Amino acid sequence: MAYFDSASSAPLHPVARQALTASLDEGWADPARLYREGRRARLLLDAAREAAAEAVGCRADELVFTSSGTRAVHSGIAGVLAGRRRVGRHLIVSSVEHSSVLHAAQTHEADGGSVTRVAVARTGSVAASSYAEALRPDTALACLQSANHEVGTEQPVAEVARACRAAGVPLLVDAAQSLGWGRVNGDWSVLTASAHKWGGPSGVGLLAVRKGVRFAAQGPSDERESGRAAGFENIPAIVAAAASLRAVRAEADAEALRLRELTERIRARVPSLVPDVEVVGDPERRLPGVVTFSCLYVDGETLLHELDREGFSVSSGSSCTSSTLTPSHVLRAMGVLSEGNVRVSLPAGAAAEDVERFLSVLPGAVAAVREKLGAPVSTAVTAVREDALVVNALGKRCPIPVIELAKVIGDVPVGGTVRVLSDDEAARLDIPAWCEMRGQEYVGEEPAERGSAYVVRRVS
């Protein structure tokens, strides 16, 4: 079985396993106690904090350990917003942030605060100028991920941090995906991360708050972790997290070169092996091991099951793999195809032979799914019947509305239109994306008695 979903959770690093096992015997006592066992536990905790702070690029007394990366994000955002409440209640986030950031923004908004969501380019990248334009006198905090968790696009953190610093606004950076590869560049103010993303154990997050940032921890006060993370520290897991972070950093440069070659192989060859595919994300500024692509006329969940049967664990941002039946907010913000989406995120040590085997089985897996769904084999022009057609895809989920559109587009003359009736949220994203891929004109969305009507004009 080839595990290609390290962006969700990386396999436990051997150093983490060793450190965890060793510290179970030494780090079980309360580090706040003065007797021998407590002092021993405190030494382990302090050493882990020093190692993690060095990796982050901050002082040890600026960093605390939390129960998860999500908890670090929520505590970081809430603490800065509360600390700077006198300045104002305006928060800036990008539209492709991790759900933990967006959920915190929604909570802030529900509590009476205001939120600006900065749009991204089709590559998934924000423009530093957009953040600069969003800054206001009442801006309390800006948030930006260092790299995107779904498509791998790296963000211009240093440039955004410079704009925020000039305006006197702290910048919180979610570095969960990138910290294992190196320090985050730029004059950031707050940083969060999650150990299981780099091969540490789950249940350990990092929250670094620079000196000088006004921060008011929320919730009942606690004497642990400088009052910023309540509860008894999981010292064995913390020690393993810090040890594995140091270990992956030592291997990062060489491993990044190797994984970039493998992901570039996937990016280059998938479009030639599988017809009607869109590779998404920035082709240059991206994480070493992440590559994402979307396949027209494919049910994402079915494709993932096909690949799982072939021995590959991958993930997807397709609406068909979520309980809400709505496309990934990242793909939606980028305006790219969501149906049949596949994210390949290679772990450290991923074998080139497994990548080659993945490329060999992918075409057959996609073809099998398309055949099951009755997707068009080709988009050749058929006999013209009418200047305008209506496709009723109400009650049908992705990718059926797009498949039905592709089947009939050749039945109208050049200049003719097809109206696709659909009540699937994914159609709002996938039909315009299909038009861009196939060289047709997306006219727009119109209200319908049920759902919406998506109007497409045939150009060629």
XYZ file of C-alpha atoms in Angstrom:
460
model
C 0.000 0.000 0.000
C 1.408 3.409 -0.999
C 0.405 6.195 1.400
C 0.130 9.441 -0.588
C -1.761 11.634 1.912
C 0.950 13.132 4.118
C -0.603 16.613 3.882
C -3.424 15.221 6.039
C -1.122 13.427 8.432
C 2.456 12.282 7.905
C 3.566 8.815 9.029
C 5.249 8.803 12.431
C 8.939 9.566 11.968
C 11.312 6.919 13.419
C 12.930 9.568 15.622
C 9.490 10.498 16.990
C 8.804 6.872 17.821
C 12.138 6.518 19.632
C 11.727 9.770 21.557
C 8.146 8.921 22.506
C 9.094 5.508 23.837
C 12.055 6.820 25.805
C 10.200 9.759 27.343
C 7.296 7.587 28.483
C 9.616 6.331 31.220
C 11.059 9.746 32.087
C 8.406 12.350 31.383
C 5.283 11.084 33.126
C 5.462 13.266 36.248
C 4.107 16.788 36.799
C 6.753 19.247 35.536
C 5.466 21.854 38.003
C 6.585 19.760 40.997
C 9.954 20.193 42.697
C 10.743 16.581 43.509
C 13.078 14.466 41.375
C 10.513 13.066 38.957
C 8.969 16.504 38.438
C 12.377 18.101 37.805
C 13.193 15.383 35.288
C 9.930 16.013 33.464
C 10.579 19.777 33.511
C 14.022 19.272 31.948
C 12.464 17.260 29.114
C 9.761 19.885 28.547
C 12.247 22.764 28.566
C 14.590 20.984 26.159
C 11.700 20.272 23.781
C 10.628 23.914 23.930
C 14.171 25.102 23.154
C 14.418 22.734 20.169
C 10.999 23.710 18.800
C 11.706 27.433 19.248
C 14.979 27.103 17.370
C 13.160 25.394 14.489
C 10.453 28.059 14.435
C 12.901 30.950 14.785
C 11.586 32.470 18.009
C 12.535 32.679 21.672
C 11.720 29.728 23.891
C 9.560 31.904 26.148
C 7.498 32.936 23.112
C 6.396 29.372 22.335
C 3.822 27.178 24.038
C 2.533 23.689 23.276
C -1.177 23.148 22.694
C -3.346 20.062 22.332
C -3.511 20.398 18.503
C -2.778 22.687 15.580
C -6.449 23.661 15.476
C -6.358 24.639 19.143
C -3.234 26.708 18.457
C -5.038 28.553 15.632
C -8.156 29.212 17.690
C -6.176 30.332 20.746
C -3.869 32.506 18.645
C -6.665 34.300 16.792
C -8.858 34.753 19.862
C -5.942 35.950 21.998
C -4.760 38.618 19.567
C -8.281 39.831 18.776
C -8.986 40.197 22.491
C -5.640 41.830 23.184
C -6.165 44.413 20.439
C -9.866 44.999 20.979
C -9.304 48.707 21.607
C -7.763 49.047 18.137
C -10.809 47.534 16.475
C -12.531 44.282 15.559
C -11.547 43.897 11.931
C -9.954 40.595 10.897
C -8.334 39.752 7.549
C -8.031 36.187 6.225
C -7.431 34.688 2.813
C -10.233 32.765 1.126
C -8.129 29.580 1.048
C -7.133 29.368 4.704
C -7.482 26.117 6.603
C -10.974 25.538 7.959
C -9.724 26.157 11.520
C -8.921 29.772 10.576
C -12.161 30.259 8.646
C -14.230 28.809 11.491
C -12.537 31.213 13.908
C -13.351 34.052 11.511
C -17.008 32.983 11.392
C -17.155 32.934 15.190
C -15.631 36.413 15.326
C -18.161 37.647 12.767
C -21.067 36.123 14.704
C -19.814 37.947 17.795
C -20.068 41.302 16.037
C -16.628 41.565 14.473
C -15.950 42.243 10.798
C -13.977 40.002 8.432
C -12.367 40.681 5.070
C -11.713 37.557 3.012
C -8.941 38.224 0.482
C -9.446 36.566 -2.901
C -6.794 34.434 -4.594
C -5.612 33.965 -8.154
C -6.400 30.792 -10.093
C -3.099 29.372 -8.779
C -4.339 29.724 -5.195
C -1.949 32.551 -4.316
C -2.868 35.866 -2.715
C -1.382 39.161 -3.852
C 0.467 41.057 -1.133
C -1.093 44.233 -2.511
C -4.556 42.798 -1.769
C -3.665 42.412 1.893
C -2.233 45.933 1.956
C -5.472 47.277 0.480
C -7.560 45.343 3.021
C -5.763 46.887 6.017
C -7.822 49.461 7.910
C -7.324 51.645 10.990
C -9.495 49.210 12.956
C -7.715 46.045 11.747
C -6.778 43.971 14.783
C -5.231 40.954 13.047
C -4.394 39.495 9.650
C -4.021 35.745 9.004
C -2.227 33.985 6.151
C -1.143 30.376 5.735
C 2.449 29.777 4.673
C 1.370 27.150 2.133
C -1.966 25.737 1.090
C -3.002 22.362 2.439
C -4.973 21.264 -0.642
C -2.995 22.449 -3.663
C 0.460 23.130 -2.164
C 0.710 26.771 -3.281
C 3.148 28.779 -1.159
C 1.992 32.228 -0.096
C 4.013 35.497 -0.135
C 4.249 35.658 3.648
C 7.287 37.940 3.802
C 5.672 40.568 1.553
C 2.357 40.448 3.430
C 4.174 40.614 6.779
C 6.019 43.713 5.577
C 2.753 45.440 4.663
C 1.185 44.457 7.988
C 4.208 45.608 9.977
C 4.125 48.995 8.230
C 0.484 49.360 9.297
C 1.146 48.186 12.843
C -1.009 45.080 12.398
C 0.169 41.655 13.641
C 0.219 38.781 11.147
C -0.689 35.249 12.241
C 0.831 32.565 10.029
C -0.596 29.042 9.912
C 2.601 27.116 9.156
C 1.192 23.617 9.584
C 2.086 22.457 6.064
C 5.486 24.108 5.693
C 7.251 24.111 9.056
C 8.790 20.691 8.490
C 10.515 22.076 5.375
C 11.993 25.185 6.975
C 11.407 28.400 8.857
C 8.737 30.804 7.687
C 10.309 33.879 6.124
C 9.123 37.337 7.052
C 8.449 39.435 10.125
C 5.407 37.510 11.334
C 3.909 38.125 14.775
C 2.131 34.858 15.634
C 2.742 31.366 14.241
C 0.885 28.087 14.621
C 1.741 24.533 13.581
C 0.769 20.904 14.127
C 3.208 18.084 14.882
C 1.430 15.314 12.985
C 1.994 17.234 9.735
C 5.772 16.655 9.889
C 5.821 13.141 11.341
C 5.382 13.894 15.019
C 2.577 12.392 17.108
C -0.939 13.770 16.859
C -2.250 15.906 19.689
C 0.606 18.430 19.783
C 0.346 21.955 18.401
C 2.690 24.927 18.527
C 1.706 28.522 19.258
C 4.410 31.181 19.050
C 3.585 34.770 20.000
C 6.349 37.335 19.522
C 7.198 39.703 22.339
C 5.393 42.995 21.929
C 2.207 41.501 20.466
C -0.795 42.362 22.609
C -2.286 39.013 23.563
C -5.043 38.161 26.034
C -5.591 34.449 26.529
C -9.274 33.531 26.447
C -11.135 31.149 28.713
C -10.489 30.323 32.370
C -6.955 31.166 33.485
C -4.468 28.334 33.876
C -0.938 28.232 35.245
C 0.281 25.871 32.496
C 2.120 27.011 29.354
C 2.269 30.701 30.315
C -1.496 30.701 30.701
C -1.990 30.259 26.952
C -2.715 26.519 26.819
C -4.686 24.995 29.652
C -4.195 21.475 30.926
C -1.482 19.002 31.833
C 1.288 18.867 29.233
C 1.649 15.612 27.281
C 5.400 15.576 27.744
C 6.205 12.318 25.882
C 4.296 13.538 22.819
C 5.845 17.019 23.072
C 9.353 15.559 23.271
C 8.635 13.340 20.261
C 7.234 16.311 18.323
C 10.324 18.448 18.943
C 12.739 15.608 18.207
C 11.025 14.722 14.941
C 10.900 18.367 13.856
C 14.661 18.610 14.305
C 15.121 15.319 12.430
C 12.967 16.228 9.421
C 14.671 19.614 9.188
C 18.046 17.891 8.943
C 16.738 15.853 5.993
C 14.613 18.611 4.432
C 16.892 20.003 1.723
C 17.794 16.663 0.163
C 14.282 15.251 0.509
C 12.703 18.380 -0.976
C 14.797 18.018 -4.132
C 13.798 14.377 -4.494
C 10.082 14.927 -3.872
C 9.949 17.927 -6.213
C 11.243 15.721 -9.013
C 8.574 13.104 -8.287
C 5.698 15.581 -8.080
C 6.905 17.322 -11.232
C 6.792 13.924 -12.922
C 3.146 13.602 -11.896
C 2.284 17.171 -12.944
C 3.849 16.667 -16.367
C 2.578 13.196 -17.169
C -0.970 13.082 -15.820
C -2.383 15.422 -18.521
C -0.808 13.273 -21.239
C -1.998 10.014 -19.696
C -5.555 11.069 -18.828
C -7.682 13.261 -21.130
C -9.646 16.209 -19.751
C -7.542 16.866 -16.669
C -6.705 20.177 -14.996
C -3.569 20.313 -12.828
C -4.139 23.010 -10.214
C -1.944 25.107 -7.934
C 1.098 27.224 -8.619
C 3.566 25.317 -10.839
C 6.629 26.908 -9.206
C 5.865 28.278 -5.725
C 4.584 25.115 -4.090
C 5.396 22.570 -1.421
C 7.833 19.838 -2.481
C 5.537 16.834 -2.142
C 2.070 18.066 -3.099
C 0.391 17.878 -6.514
C -3.334 18.236 -7.184
C -5.379 17.625 -10.308
C -9.055 17.355 -11.252
C -10.600 15.008 -13.820
C -13.657 15.955 -15.840
C -16.662 13.603 -15.770
C -15.429 11.792 -12.657
C -17.037 11.182 -9.269
C -14.269 11.969 -6.770
C -15.371 9.467 -4.151
C -15.599 6.629 -6.658
C -12.164 7.477 -8.041
C -10.635 7.439 -4.562
C -12.165 4.006 -3.958
C -10.745 2.756 -7.275
C -7.276 4.021 -6.353
C -7.585 2.536 -2.877
C -8.293 -0.865 -4.444
C -5.137 -0.408 -6.507
C -3.140 0.215 -3.329
C -2.962 4.036 -3.160
C -4.142 6.293 -0.354
C -4.909 9.763 -1.725
C -7.364 12.500 -0.775
C -9.720 14.795 -2.617
C -11.323 18.230 -2.447
C -14.195 17.063 -4.633
C -17.700 17.753 -3.384
C -18.492 14.077 -3.914
C -16.186 13.098 -1.053
C -17.685 15.429 1.547
C -20.746 15.072 3.724
C -21.950 18.537 2.669
C -21.883 17.778 -1.071
C -20.270 21.169 -1.676
C -16.869 21.638 -3.324
C -13.764 22.370 -1.301
C -13.683 26.033 -0.317
C -10.118 26.172 -1.652
C -11.013 24.937 -5.142
C -14.084 27.145 -5.145
C -12.035 30.232 -4.244
C -9.533 29.409 -6.981
C -12.277 28.935 -9.566
C -10.856 25.625 -10.789
C -12.494 22.310 -11.587
C -13.544 20.426 -8.460
C -15.009 17.191 -9.837
C -12.728 14.192 -9.800
C -10.198 16.065 -7.672
C -7.158 14.123 -6.452
C -4.485 15.413 -4.074
C -1.257 13.453 -4.005
C 0.953 14.433 -1.071
C 4.072 12.320 -0.897
C 5.598 11.530 2.495
C 9.323 11.635 3.142
C 10.891 8.524 1.687
C 8.183 7.964 -0.939
C 9.541 5.568 -3.549
C 9.886 6.497 -7.212
C 8.610 3.010 -8.083
C 5.331 3.735 -6.266
C 4.912 6.990 -8.199
C 5.468 5.139 -11.481
C 2.944 2.488 -10.478
C 0.442 5.236 -9.587
C 0.878 6.776 -13.038
C 0.359 3.382 -14.623
C -2.934 2.609 -12.846
C -4.455 6.108 -12.861
C -5.642 6.117 -16.515
C -7.501 2.847 -16.064
C -9.063 3.964 -12.795
C -10.328 7.230 -14.334
C -11.610 5.443 -17.439
C -13.483 2.909 -15.310
C -15.218 5.650 -13.317
C -16.138 7.583 -16.460
C -17.570 4.457 -18.037
C -19.723 3.767 -14.974
C -21.085 7.302 -15.110
C -21.759 7.231 -18.838
C -19.338 10.053 -19.594
C -18.769 11.022 -23.244
C -15.916 9.173 -24.883
C -15.193 12.180 -27.080
C -16.520 15.683 -27.601
C -16.825 15.431 -31.380
C -19.526 17.593 -33.008
C -22.823 15.826 -33.570
C -25.731 16.727 -35.804
C -27.210 20.139 -35.060
C -30.823 20.073 -33.918
C -31.631 23.292 -32.088
C -30.159 26.729 -31.363
C -30.892 26.305 -27.661
C -31.147 23.219 -25.474
C -32.125 22.659 -21.866
C -30.449 19.925 -19.825
C -32.413 18.929 -16.749
C -29.873 17.707 -14.197
C -31.951 18.503 -11.133
C -31.424 16.038 -8.335
C -28.200 14.746 -9.888
C -24.866 15.207 -8.163
C -21.420 15.890 -9.523
C -20.192 15.169 -12.092
C -23.477 14.259 -13.831
C -24.527 17.857 -14.730
C -21.215 18.433 -16.512
C -21.369 15.057 -18.227
C -24.834 15.850 -19.570
C -23.611 19.249 -20.770
C -20.661 17.680 -22.594
C -22.951 15.189 -24.313
C -25.187 17.836 -25.879
C -22.921 20.822 -26.541
C -22.333 19.517 -30.057
C -26.084 19.407 -30.693
C -26.341 23.197 -30.909
C -24.719 25.290 -33.658
C -21.804 27.610 -32.955
C -23.371 30.546 -31.126
C -26.174 28.378 -29.749
C -26.671 27.885 -26.010
C -27.240 25.093 -23.529
C -29.021 25.798 -20.238
C -28.125 23.291 -17.530
C -30.649 23.082 -14.704
C -28.956 21.913 -11.533
C -29.452 22.117 -7.779
C -25.966 20.828 -6.980
C -23.698 23.494 -5.462
C -20.724 22.020 -7.344
C -22.241 23.007 -10.696
C -21.629 26.664 -9.875
C -17.896 25.937 -9.975
C -17.548 22.992 -12.326
C -19.576 24.255 -15.295
C -17.520 27.478 -15.670
C -14.347 25.418 -15.195
C -15.477 22.986 -17.910
C -16.106 25.909 -20.279
C -12.591 27.217 -19.734
C -11.071 23.791 -20.294
C -13.147 23.067 -23.420
C -12.980 26.532 -25.002
C -16.681 27.282 -24.631
C -18.266 30.501 -23.299
C -19.845 30.535 -19.879
C -22.653 33.094 -20.140
C -23.682 33.024 -16.508
C -26.108 31.769 -13.904
C -29.820 32.481 -13.981
C -32.482 31.855 -11.326
C -34.729 28.868 -11.892
C -37.855 27.508 -10.232
C -35.600 24.975 -8.560
C -31.842 25.306 -8.318
C -30.175 27.443 -10.980
C -29.804 27.549 -14.742
C -26.206 27.672 -15.985
C -26.027 29.048 -19.512
C -23.224 27.966 -21.860
C -22.703 29.262 -25.404
C -20.989 27.035 -27.940
C -17.911 28.763 -29.389
C -16.269 25.910 -31.270
